[in-house]
Amino acid sequence: MRDTLHDQENTDERKQRTTMENRIMIPQYILKILERFHGAGYEAFVAGGAVRDALSGEPPQDFDLCTSALPSETAALFSDHKVIETGILHGTVTVMADGHPVEVTTYRSDGRYSDGRHPDQVRFVSSLREDLARRDFTVNAMAWSPETGVIDYFGGREDLRRGILRCVGEPETRFSEDGLRIMRALRFLSVKSYQPDPLTREAMFRCSGMLQKVAYERIDAELLRFLTTERTAALLDEYREIFAVLIPELAPMFDFDQKSPYHNRDVWHHTLAAVDFIRPDPQLRMTMLLHDVAKPVVYVEDENGRGHFKGHQQKGSETADRILRRMRFPNTFREEIVTLVREHDLKLYADRPLLRRCLNRLGETTLRKLLEVQMADASGKYEKYMTGTRNRIGEVRILLDRIVEEGDCVSLSSLAVDGGDLLRAGIPAGKTVGDILSWLLEAVMEDRIPNKKEQLLQAARERAGLGIKE
Ligand code: ATP
Ligand code: MG
């Protein structure tokens, strides 16, 4: 009988059970987890970002679940799965389902985050409503299950429809509990193109000091996402006072008149134009944000009233290094930015020896990024400088491609001799060997000696004062 009923079930209804609003398919592994919770008498829902994304027709990145079951109960219920006790004190366990990690969090309500990292006390609560009330924004505070459909206590769906970002509850209270929510708000404005509700917006400014209490590791993740959209530059400008709380070194750039014949914008707006121009890669965006950070510090005005910024590249790279260390960004991310800021004005033109030396010193990846940085930098100046730069960079790229394709020797590893060869040729062991190898590499990159073993050995002997041996 049940089967027959099932067969006769309206297909739309069946669709409703496995899709959210008939739009986004909920994966089977999620439905199975929800079913198991329900079968055991617990409540369980998809909550947060996945509901928001599904309702706006975007495929969710991951499906976070919330449940009335305690973490230990969840672990017991899924004892036949791999279960990782991700943050058992905060109520989260990760259930591995068909190879997908699914975070399952017990209904909870958070207190303050006075260490900027974790809520002081997490209280498990019994109702979905309380759990949704602790969430940051109305669009993130909805839940869904196949039985109930979308549950929306705070008007999230309407806000989503209108593209409004609004705190759940009193904005100032919510931002004061956890300053990270301000950075999350900026991330959502950037990535989702929402508009902030006026009260939420005002509270972001009023509570910006709270950002100083937040652990950088939490901020970084949101900031990197913030940096990668076409709204980044405009939002950096609109919320610049907030970003100056996060990175006080930015503030001197605001309204800083360059008094320069190259520039039609102040340092900050030149910076924003460059951020906007460069491809939305977080590292490149961060590079442009910081590339002129030391200009106000090194500024000198000459007798004609013209501004000069000698040494801002080196000084800026030191400042960038300090900022990125303080913010605990990974070393590899930081180091390349520091190099790009230091080298951003490097004179690059289509000259084979020059480009080989740059390849040797910077590596191909960084050199190619530097070309992007220079294009972006030029885009923030008077239009006439752009054409020249575009042509120059275009020629550099063509020659660079050729150098790479033809496998020019740009490092010791591709030199046709090594230390052993030099020793065998009679060069005395010790520092001389290394010095001569570097000298040979220079000579090869400058086309003074061909990268051929015999010729290199001969030049090495001469260099070492050994004369020409038979
Ligand atoms: P994404 O789709 O980009 O992952 P998300 O909204 O899912 O966005 P997460 O960081 O995965 O973001 O957080 C999951 C959910 O947890 C959010 O939707 C929100 O309901 C809640 N949340 C996350 N961080 C906070 C916070 N700092 N304060 C309050 N609620 C939060
Ligand atoms: Mg998420």
Short mmCIF file of C-alpha atoms and ligand atoms in Angstrom, two decimals, residues 47-50 52-53 61-62 64 110 113 134-137 140-141 174 178 180-181 184 187-188 192 218 222 225, ligand 1:
data_model
loop_
_atom_site.label_atom_id
_atom_site.label_comp_id
_atom_site.label_asym_id
_atom_site.label_seq_id
_atom_site.Cartn_x
_atom_site.Cartn_y
_atom_site.Cartn_z
CA ALA A 47 21.02 26.07 8.22
CA GLY A 48 22.90 29.24 7.41
CA GLY A 49 24.77 29.88 4.18
CA ALA A 50 23.40 26.88 2.29
CA ARG A 52 20.70 31.55 1.76
CA ASP A 53 22.51 30.43 -1.37
CA GLN A 61 29.38 25.48 -1.25
CA ASP A 62 28.73 23.30 1.74
CA ASP A 64 25.99 22.93 7.48
CA ASP A 110 26.61 32.23 22.01
CA TYR A 113 33.51 36.74 22.30
CA ARG A 134 22.48 33.86 17.51
CA ARG A 135 23.37 34.01 13.82
CA ASP A 136 24.77 37.20 12.33
CA PHE A 137 22.50 38.33 9.51
CA ASN A 140 22.12 33.67 7.24
CA ALA A 141 19.51 32.84 9.85
CA ARG A 174 25.53 42.01 17.69
CA ASP A 178 31.70 39.73 18.06
CA LEU A 180 34.24 39.77 13.27
CA ARG A 181 30.65 40.29 12.15
CA ARG A 184 31.75 39.42 7.61
CA ARG A 187 32.56 40.33 2.90
CA PHE A 188 28.86 39.80 2.16
CA LYS A 192 26.91 39.03 -2.63
CA ARG A 218 39.35 34.92 11.73
CA GLU A 222 36.85 37.11 5.51
CA ARG A 225 37.14 36.94 0.23
P1 ATP B 1 29.67 30.76 2.99
O1 ATP B 1 28.60 30.26 2.12
O2 ATP B 1 30.55 31.72 2.32
O3 ATP B 1 30.37 29.68 3.77
P2 ATP B 1 28.30 31.21 5.41
O4 ATP B 1 27.21 32.17 5.75
O5 ATP B 1 27.95 29.77 5.35
O6 ATP B 1 28.92 31.68 4.07
P3 ATP B 1 30.14 30.43 7.44
O7 ATP B 1 31.36 31.11 7.95
O8 ATP B 1 30.27 29.10 6.81
O9 ATP B 1 29.46 31.45 6.44
O10 ATP B 1 29.12 30.36 8.65
C1 ATP B 1 27.98 29.52 8.65
C2 ATP B 1 26.83 30.19 9.38
O11 ATP B 1 27.17 30.39 10.76
C3 ATP B 1 26.47 31.56 8.87
O12 ATP B 1 25.57 31.49 7.79
C4 ATP B 1 25.85 32.20 10.07
O13 ATP B 1 24.52 31.77 10.25
C5 ATP B 1 26.67 31.63 11.21
N1 ATP B 1 27.82 32.46 11.60
C6 ATP B 1 29.09 32.35 11.13
N2 ATP B 1 29.90 33.23 11.72
C7 ATP B 1 29.15 33.91 12.60
C8 ATP B 1 29.42 34.95 13.55
N3 ATP B 1 30.63 35.44 13.68
N4 ATP B 1 28.39 35.39 14.29
C9 ATP B 1 27.16 34.88 14.16
N5 ATP B 1 26.84 33.91 13.30
C10 ATP B 1 27.81 33.43 12.53
#
